[in-house]
Amino acid sequence: MSRALLIHDCPPGMTIQDLGRPGYLAYGLSRGGAADRLAIAEGAALLGQPDMAAAVEMAGTGGTFEATEDIRVALTGAPMLAQIDGTNIAWNASHALPKGARLSIGAATSGTYGYLHVGGGIEAPLLLGARGAHLAAVIGARLSRGDRLAVGVDPGTSTGVKVDAMPRFDGGPVRILPSFQTSFFAPAEIGRFEASTFRRDSRGNRMGVKLLSDGPGFQSAARLSVLSEVIVPGDIQITGDGTPFVLLAECRTTGGYPRIGSVLPVDLPIVAQAPPGTAFQFQYVSLEEAVAIERDASQRNQTLGQSLSSLVRDPRTMPDLLSFNLIGGVVAGAEDLE
């Protein structure tokens, strides 16, 4: 019997995701893939495997899983409460999941999308070069209770390491590039857009999110006369009433709303991960700055495996050992036994 992960409990919005299907815009298919691509890279680093391995994407809350054989798992993205057979385990870390053990993942404590990775990857059908679901294009489907997820061959064995996740779950500054239609907006409107604080609306999905602000809507000279043209994840469209929408992984491939800017790929997880009500501020950067920022991010992702640390620290290698209240822990433990 092949290695697999059994789903015993599965809320809505859980799918298999990877880095998506680039190269099909001309055929009407957007890239898709994980809402938080950085989480895919972090999971790959924790398990020492290529970042094209498919994982389980969990929207808002997780589920209950059981391993049919001993497997390795890693948890990244929006932090969620997690346990193996009732014992709490760390997020942004790798763990051993023994045969028959149950992994329970609860609600997100911050952010929106959490990811469950397995050593060897989830072996969903390979369609157009990827395994992830693209719900808008009716490729794949949401996961459900009772599903059996095949797990690929895992050449690795190590677990018990953690990664320092990049902060991206609390909103804040988001860097953007001018778009082809940014010039359709008057300089005063562009300045007001950059100076405004936006909040994520409750309406949003893997296609895009609506943003709200306290001021009036943002108007362009073109209004709704823009011809439909190619759009990509990160584009910020301004609708007829002046409301911004940030496009995400499963956005359409063409659109006619004017775009006031486009979020840098490295900052798009900040928008995707934000729960309703989270605040953002947009900051324009030049093309040269954007290229440098993306180059640095790419290099950081490629070296994530070199920055891992052990979950359990060896006292012999702890130069700050004396800063730990070891006696207090012993006393507290003794009191618990009384």
Tab-separated table of C-alpha atoms in Angstrom:
chain	number	residue	atom	x	y	z
A	1	MET	CA	0.000	0.000	0.000
A	2	SER	CA	1.393	3.419	-0.981
A	3	ARG	CA	2.296	6.091	1.541
A	4	ALA	CA	-0.595	8.461	2.111
A	5	LEU	CA	-2.076	11.146	4.311
A	6	LEU	CA	-5.682	10.500	5.325
A	7	ILE	CA	-8.010	13.439	5.950
A	8	HIS	CA	-10.351	12.849	8.894
A	9	ASP	CA	-11.592	16.425	9.228
A	10	CYS	CA	-11.561	19.069	6.525
A	11	PRO	CA	-13.116	22.560	6.610
A	12	PRO	CA	-13.989	24.458	3.394
A	13	GLY	CA	-11.186	26.106	1.473
A	14	MET	CA	-8.550	23.388	1.809
A	15	THR	CA	-6.741	22.568	-1.458
A	16	ILE	CA	-3.519	21.104	-2.796
A	17	GLN	CA	-1.181	23.859	-4.026
A	18	ASP	CA	2.291	24.324	-5.458
A	19	LEU	CA	3.945	27.169	-7.379
A	20	GLY	CA	1.307	27.122	-10.114
A	21	ARG	CA	1.262	26.950	-13.910
A	22	PRO	CA	3.165	29.847	-15.510
A	23	GLY	CA	3.129	30.276	-19.270
A	24	TYR	CA	-0.563	29.789	-20.044
A	25	LEU	CA	-1.825	33.398	-20.033
A	26	ALA	CA	-2.286	33.315	-23.822
A	27	TYR	CA	-4.664	30.394	-23.334
A	28	GLY	CA	-6.737	32.145	-20.678
A	29	LEU	CA	-5.232	30.409	-17.642
A	30	SER	CA	-3.631	32.455	-14.863
A	31	ARG	CA	-0.679	31.073	-12.915
A	32	GLY	CA	-2.623	30.016	-9.831
A	33	GLY	CA	-0.603	28.201	-7.185
A	34	ALA	CA	-0.184	28.954	-3.496
A	35	ALA	CA	-1.573	32.232	-2.202
A	36	ASP	CA	1.653	32.586	-0.194
A	37	ARG	CA	4.513	31.414	-2.406
A	38	LEU	CA	7.085	32.161	0.287
A	39	ALA	CA	5.444	29.524	2.499
A	40	ILE	CA	6.124	26.933	-0.218
A	41	ALA	CA	9.814	27.872	-0.233
A	42	GLU	CA	9.975	27.708	3.572
A	43	GLY	CA	8.392	24.256	3.633
A	44	ALA	CA	10.786	22.976	0.982
A	45	ALA	CA	13.746	24.253	3.008
A	46	LEU	CA	12.491	22.613	6.212
A	47	LEU	CA	12.232	19.223	4.478
A	48	GLY	CA	15.281	19.631	2.245
A	49	GLN	CA	13.365	19.070	-0.986
A	50	PRO	CA	12.655	21.022	-4.204
A	51	ASP	CA	10.135	23.844	-3.947
A	52	MET	CA	7.963	22.354	-6.692
A	53	ALA	CA	6.626	19.765	-4.219
A	54	ALA	CA	2.889	20.147	-3.674
A	55	ALA	CA	1.485	20.910	-0.212
A	56	VAL	CA	-1.895	21.310	1.467
A	57	GLU	CA	-3.113	24.919	1.640
A	58	MET	CA	-5.467	25.631	4.560
A	59	ALA	CA	-7.608	28.779	4.551
A	60	GLY	CA	-8.253	30.134	8.034
A	61	THR	CA	-8.155	26.794	9.810
A	62	GLY	CA	-6.680	23.341	9.362
A	63	GLY	CA	-7.997	19.817	9.803
A	64	THR	CA	-7.138	16.364	11.133
A	65	PHE	CA	-4.745	14.089	9.265
A	66	GLU	CA	-3.378	10.576	9.754
A	67	ALA	CA	-0.246	9.014	8.262
A	68	THR	CA	-0.530	5.503	6.797
A	69	GLU	CA	3.263	5.179	7.106
A	70	ASP	CA	5.967	7.139	8.929
A	71	ILE	CA	6.299	10.463	7.128
A	72	ARG	CA	7.928	13.834	7.666
A	73	VAL	CA	5.813	16.980	7.799
A	74	ALA	CA	6.473	20.713	7.960
A	75	LEU	CA	4.143	23.594	8.817
A	76	THR	CA	4.494	27.091	7.350
A	77	GLY	CA	2.459	30.160	6.455
A	78	ALA	CA	-0.162	31.582	8.801
A	79	PRO	CA	0.552	30.165	12.282
A	80	MET	CA	-2.122	27.722	13.442
A	81	LEU	CA	-2.534	25.650	16.594
A	82	ALA	CA	-1.114	22.199	15.882
A	83	GLN	CA	-0.795	18.913	17.780
A	84	ILE	CA	0.369	15.365	17.111
A	85	ASP	CA	-1.679	12.925	19.200
A	86	GLY	CA	-2.556	15.724	21.618
A	87	THR	CA	0.975	17.094	22.051
A	88	ASN	CA	1.554	20.677	20.900
A	89	ILE	CA	4.083	21.113	18.107
A	90	ALA	CA	5.875	24.162	16.764
A	91	TRP	CA	4.876	26.048	13.631
A	92	ASN	CA	7.474	26.985	10.991
A	93	ALA	CA	9.178	23.691	11.775
A	94	SER	CA	9.524	20.081	10.608
A	95	HIS	CA	8.304	17.056	12.554
A	96	ALA	CA	8.087	13.269	12.359
A	97	LEU	CA	4.526	11.989	11.926
A	98	PRO	CA	4.547	8.275	12.817
A	99	LYS	CA	2.287	5.718	11.196
A	100	GLY	CA	-1.185	5.952	12.732
A	101	ALA	CA	-0.496	9.240	14.515
A	102	ARG	CA	-2.988	12.056	14.103
A	103	LEU	CA	-1.968	15.579	13.223
A	104	SER	CA	-4.593	18.124	14.311
A	105	ILE	CA	-4.385	21.685	13.006
A	106	GLY	CA	-6.724	24.353	14.378
A	107	ALA	CA	-7.530	27.960	13.621
A	108	ALA	CA	-4.975	30.527	12.502
A	109	THR	CA	-3.681	32.752	15.274
A	110	SER	CA	-2.600	35.337	12.672
A	111	GLY	CA	-2.697	35.487	8.901
A	112	THR	CA	-4.994	33.449	6.647
A	113	TYR	CA	-3.254	30.673	4.695
A	114	GLY	CA	-1.340	27.891	6.451
A	115	TYR	CA	0.532	25.087	4.696
A	116	LEU	CA	1.097	21.430	5.500
A	117	HIS	CA	4.091	19.971	3.641
A	118	VAL	CA	5.111	16.313	3.508
A	119	GLY	CA	8.448	14.718	2.700
A	120	GLY	CA	8.161	13.612	-0.922
A	121	GLY	CA	5.317	16.045	-1.656
A	122	ILE	CA	1.633	15.396	-2.276
A	123	GLU	CA	1.334	13.320	-5.450
A	124	ALA	CA	-1.827	14.753	-6.965
A	125	PRO	CA	-2.302	14.295	-10.741
A	126	LEU	CA	0.154	16.348	-12.784
A	127	LEU	CA	-1.894	18.650	-15.066
A	128	LEU	CA	-0.244	21.246	-17.326
A	129	GLY	CA	2.975	20.870	-15.376
A	130	ALA	CA	1.592	21.345	-11.862
A	131	ARG	CA	-0.363	19.463	-9.185
A	132	GLY	CA	-2.161	22.363	-7.478
A	133	ALA	CA	-5.878	23.060	-7.746
A	134	HIS	CA	-7.009	26.080	-9.793
A	135	LEU	CA	-10.634	26.348	-8.732
A	136	ALA	CA	-11.493	29.250	-11.039
A	137	ALA	CA	-10.335	27.173	-14.025
A	138	VAL	CA	-11.978	23.986	-12.687
A	139	ILE	CA	-8.610	22.223	-12.364
A	140	GLY	CA	-8.567	20.007	-9.300
A	141	ALA	CA	-11.016	20.498	-6.445
A	142	ARG	CA	-11.325	21.380	-2.782
A	143	LEU	CA	-10.274	18.633	-0.418
A	144	SER	CA	-12.858	16.907	1.718
A	145	ARG	CA	-13.205	14.532	4.632
A	146	GLY	CA	-12.227	10.988	3.719
A	147	ASP	CA	-9.734	11.972	1.012
A	148	ARG	CA	-6.563	9.927	0.766
A	149	LEU	CA	-3.586	12.023	-0.388
A	150	ALA	CA	-0.793	10.006	-1.958
A	151	VAL	CA	2.673	10.956	-0.684
A	152	GLY	CA	5.738	10.748	-2.909
A	153	VAL	CA	8.999	8.974	-2.211
A	154	ASP	CA	10.982	10.851	0.424
A	155	PRO	CA	14.769	10.453	0.306
A	156	GLY	CA	15.181	12.621	3.423
A	157	THR	CA	15.089	11.603	7.071
A	158	SER	CA	15.840	14.694	9.180
A	159	THR	CA	13.228	16.585	11.219
A	160	GLY	CA	13.227	18.877	14.242
A	161	VAL	CA	14.407	22.055	12.528
A	162	LYS	CA	12.767	25.464	12.355
A	163	VAL	CA	12.887	28.457	10.034
A	164	ASP	CA	12.599	32.113	10.977
A	165	ALA	CA	9.576	33.137	8.910
A	166	MET	CA	9.548	36.501	7.200
A	167	PRO	CA	6.959	38.805	8.862
A	168	ARG	CA	3.891	39.103	6.614
A	169	PHE	CA	0.801	38.425	8.705
A	170	ASP	CA	-0.027	41.856	10.132
A	171	GLY	CA	-0.302	44.140	7.099
A	172	GLY	CA	1.846	47.260	7.040
A	173	PRO	CA	3.834	48.785	4.147
A	174	VAL	CA	3.402	47.143	0.731
A	175	ARG	CA	5.721	48.139	-2.108
A	176	ILE	CA	4.232	48.689	-5.559
A	177	LEU	CA	5.389	49.559	-9.052
A	178	PRO	CA	3.639	52.070	-11.317
A	179	SER	CA	1.416	50.279	-13.829
A	180	PHE	CA	0.753	50.949	-17.500
A	181	GLN	CA	-2.273	52.994	-16.431
A	182	THR	CA	-0.888	54.789	-13.394
A	183	SER	CA	-0.519	57.903	-15.573
A	184	PHE	CA	-4.302	57.894	-16.083
A	185	PHE	CA	-4.575	59.066	-12.466
A	186	ALA	CA	-3.813	62.691	-11.627
A	187	PRO	CA	-0.697	63.273	-9.483
A	188	ALA	CA	-2.941	64.368	-6.608
A	189	GLU	CA	-4.859	61.070	-6.779
A	190	ILE	CA	-1.629	59.080	-6.853
A	191	GLY	CA	-0.327	61.008	-3.867
A	192	ARG	CA	-3.578	60.454	-1.970
A	193	PHE	CA	-3.447	56.745	-2.799
A	194	GLU	CA	0.071	56.442	-1.404
A	195	ALA	CA	-0.833	58.450	1.709
A	196	SER	CA	-4.011	56.468	2.475
A	197	THR	CA	-4.408	53.619	4.915
A	198	PHE	CA	-6.423	50.723	3.515
A	199	ARG	CA	-8.132	47.853	5.294
A	200	ARG	CA	-8.876	44.464	3.834
A	201	ASP	CA	-12.602	43.958	3.335
A	202	SER	CA	-14.304	40.748	4.449
A	203	ARG	CA	-14.918	39.923	0.794
A	204	GLY	CA	-11.982	38.217	-0.852
A	205	ASN	CA	-10.696	34.878	-2.069
A	206	ARG	CA	-7.838	33.383	-4.061
A	207	MET	CA	-8.801	35.590	-7.023
A	208	GLY	CA	-8.391	38.900	-5.223
A	209	VAL	CA	-9.243	41.081	-2.231
A	210	LYS	CA	-11.162	44.304	-1.880
A	211	LEU	CA	-9.599	47.200	0.042
A	212	LEU	CA	-11.448	49.928	1.927
A	213	SER	CA	-10.339	53.422	2.978
A	214	ASP	CA	-11.950	56.315	4.810
A	215	GLY	CA	-11.674	58.783	1.923
A	216	PRO	CA	-13.524	59.019	-1.391
A	217	GLY	CA	-12.850	56.580	-4.211
A	218	PHE	CA	-9.917	57.015	-6.586
A	219	GLN	CA	-10.816	58.334	-10.026
A	220	SER	CA	-8.854	58.222	-13.269
A	221	ALA	CA	-9.193	60.179	-16.474
A	222	ALA	CA	-9.835	56.933	-18.333
A	223	ARG	CA	-12.616	55.811	-15.988
A	224	LEU	CA	-14.020	52.633	-17.605
A	225	SER	CA	-12.779	53.273	-21.144
A	226	VAL	CA	-9.639	51.113	-20.769
A	227	LEU	CA	-9.504	48.275	-23.273
A	228	SER	CA	-9.337	44.831	-21.734
A	229	GLU	CA	-5.711	43.676	-21.524
A	230	VAL	CA	-3.459	41.253	-19.684
A	231	ILE	CA	-3.606	41.327	-15.884
A	232	VAL	CA	-1.465	39.387	-13.410
A	233	PRO	CA	-1.362	38.681	-9.657
A	234	GLY	CA	-0.402	41.830	-7.761
A	235	ASP	CA	-2.156	44.278	-10.091
A	236	ILE	CA	-4.282	46.849	-8.234
A	237	GLN	CA	-7.442	47.523	-10.211
A	238	ILE	CA	-9.656	50.526	-9.473
A	239	THR	CA	-13.328	49.764	-10.061
A	240	GLY	CA	-15.948	52.204	-11.342
A	241	ASP	CA	-16.713	53.490	-7.850
A	242	GLY	CA	-13.016	54.066	-7.121
A	243	THR	CA	-12.461	50.974	-4.937
A	244	PRO	CA	-9.077	49.183	-5.143
A	245	PHE	CA	-8.904	45.420	-5.686
A	246	VAL	CA	-5.587	43.566	-5.396
A	247	LEU	CA	-5.465	40.551	-7.707
A	248	LEU	CA	-4.184	37.271	-6.287
A	249	ALA	CA	-3.087	33.861	-7.575
A	250	GLU	CA	-6.303	32.815	-9.351
A	251	CYS	CA	-7.137	36.154	-10.958
A	252	ARG	CA	-8.447	36.303	-14.508
A	253	THR	CA	-6.022	36.814	-17.371
A	254	THR	CA	-7.558	40.000	-18.813
A	255	GLY	CA	-9.394	42.963	-17.374
A	256	GLY	CA	-10.544	46.474	-18.272
A	257	TYR	CA	-10.373	48.355	-14.983
A	258	PRO	CA	-7.515	50.892	-14.786
A	259	ARG	CA	-4.584	49.759	-12.650
A	260	ILE	CA	-3.011	52.301	-10.344
A	261	GLY	CA	-0.033	50.065	-9.563
A	262	SER	CA	1.162	46.506	-9.080
A	263	VAL	CA	2.336	44.888	-5.838
A	264	LEU	CA	5.859	43.484	-5.917
A	265	PRO	CA	5.764	39.656	-5.845
A	266	VAL	CA	7.858	39.630	-2.657
A	267	ASP	CA	5.177	41.710	-0.872
A	268	LEU	CA	2.096	40.013	-2.311
A	269	PRO	CA	1.950	37.491	0.594
A	270	ILE	CA	1.367	40.455	2.928
A	271	VAL	CA	-1.901	41.151	1.111
A	272	ALA	CA	-2.864	37.497	0.612
A	273	GLN	CA	-2.277	36.617	4.265
A	274	ALA	CA	-4.164	39.546	5.752
A	275	PRO	CA	-7.383	38.735	7.640
A	276	PRO	CA	-10.328	41.153	7.218
A	277	GLY	CA	-9.656	44.524	8.822
A	278	THR	CA	-5.874	44.381	8.423
A	279	ALA	CA	-4.349	47.751	7.510
A	280	PHE	CA	-2.015	48.464	4.557
A	281	GLN	CA	-0.104	51.416	3.193
A	282	PHE	CA	1.203	51.345	-0.393
A	283	GLN	CA	4.628	52.713	-1.280
A	284	TYR	CA	5.748	53.270	-4.879
A	285	VAL	CA	9.260	52.140	-5.814
A	286	SER	CA	11.168	52.523	-9.072
A	287	LEU	CA	11.747	49.673	-11.498
A	288	GLU	CA	15.431	49.602	-10.522
A	289	GLU	CA	14.537	49.356	-6.830
A	290	ALA	CA	11.985	46.626	-7.547
A	291	VAL	CA	14.513	44.539	-9.487
A	292	ALA	CA	17.014	44.792	-6.623
A	293	ILE	CA	14.353	43.917	-4.022
A	294	GLU	CA	13.198	40.870	-5.985
A	295	ARG	CA	16.788	39.731	-6.613
A	296	ASP	CA	17.549	39.881	-2.887
A	297	ALA	CA	14.359	37.958	-2.094
A	298	SER	CA	15.196	35.267	-4.637
A	299	GLN	CA	18.679	34.828	-3.187
A	300	ARG	CA	17.236	34.638	0.341
A	301	ASN	CA	14.761	31.942	-0.707
A	302	GLN	CA	17.510	29.915	-2.348
A	303	THR	CA	19.553	29.919	0.868
A	304	LEU	CA	16.716	29.289	3.346
A	305	GLY	CA	18.081	25.826	4.001
A	306	GLN	CA	21.297	27.329	5.331
A	307	SER	CA	19.482	29.398	7.970
A	308	LEU	CA	17.582	26.576	9.687
A	309	SER	CA	18.098	25.944	13.393
A	310	SER	CA	17.337	23.041	15.715
A	311	LEU	CA	14.082	22.956	17.655
A	312	VAL	CA	15.895	21.392	20.622
A	313	ARG	CA	19.026	23.245	21.662
A	314	ASP	CA	22.024	21.360	23.030
A	315	PRO	CA	23.084	22.987	26.377
A	316	ARG	CA	26.722	22.398	25.396
A	317	THR	CA	26.285	24.756	22.423
A	318	MET	CA	24.336	27.503	24.232
A	319	PRO	CA	26.607	30.472	25.033
A	320	ASP	CA	23.594	32.182	26.654
A	321	LEU	CA	22.809	29.227	28.942
A	322	LEU	CA	23.059	31.337	32.112
A	323	SER	CA	20.299	33.623	30.829
A	324	PHE	CA	17.755	30.783	31.098
A	325	ASN	CA	15.798	30.403	34.363
A	326	LEU	CA	16.511	26.683	34.713
A	327	ILE	CA	15.924	26.581	38.475
A	328	GLY	CA	12.530	28.259	38.082
A	329	GLY	CA	11.461	25.550	35.671
A	330	VAL	CA	12.533	22.801	38.052
A	331	VAL	CA	10.684	24.436	40.959
A	332	ALA	CA	7.534	24.888	38.842
A	333	GLY	CA	7.694	21.242	37.800
A	334	ALA	CA	8.109	20.094	41.404
A	335	GLU	CA	5.088	22.181	42.468
A	336	ASP	CA	2.993	20.532	39.744
A	337	LEU	CA	3.805	17.122	41.249
A	338	GLU	CA	2.614	18.046	44.713
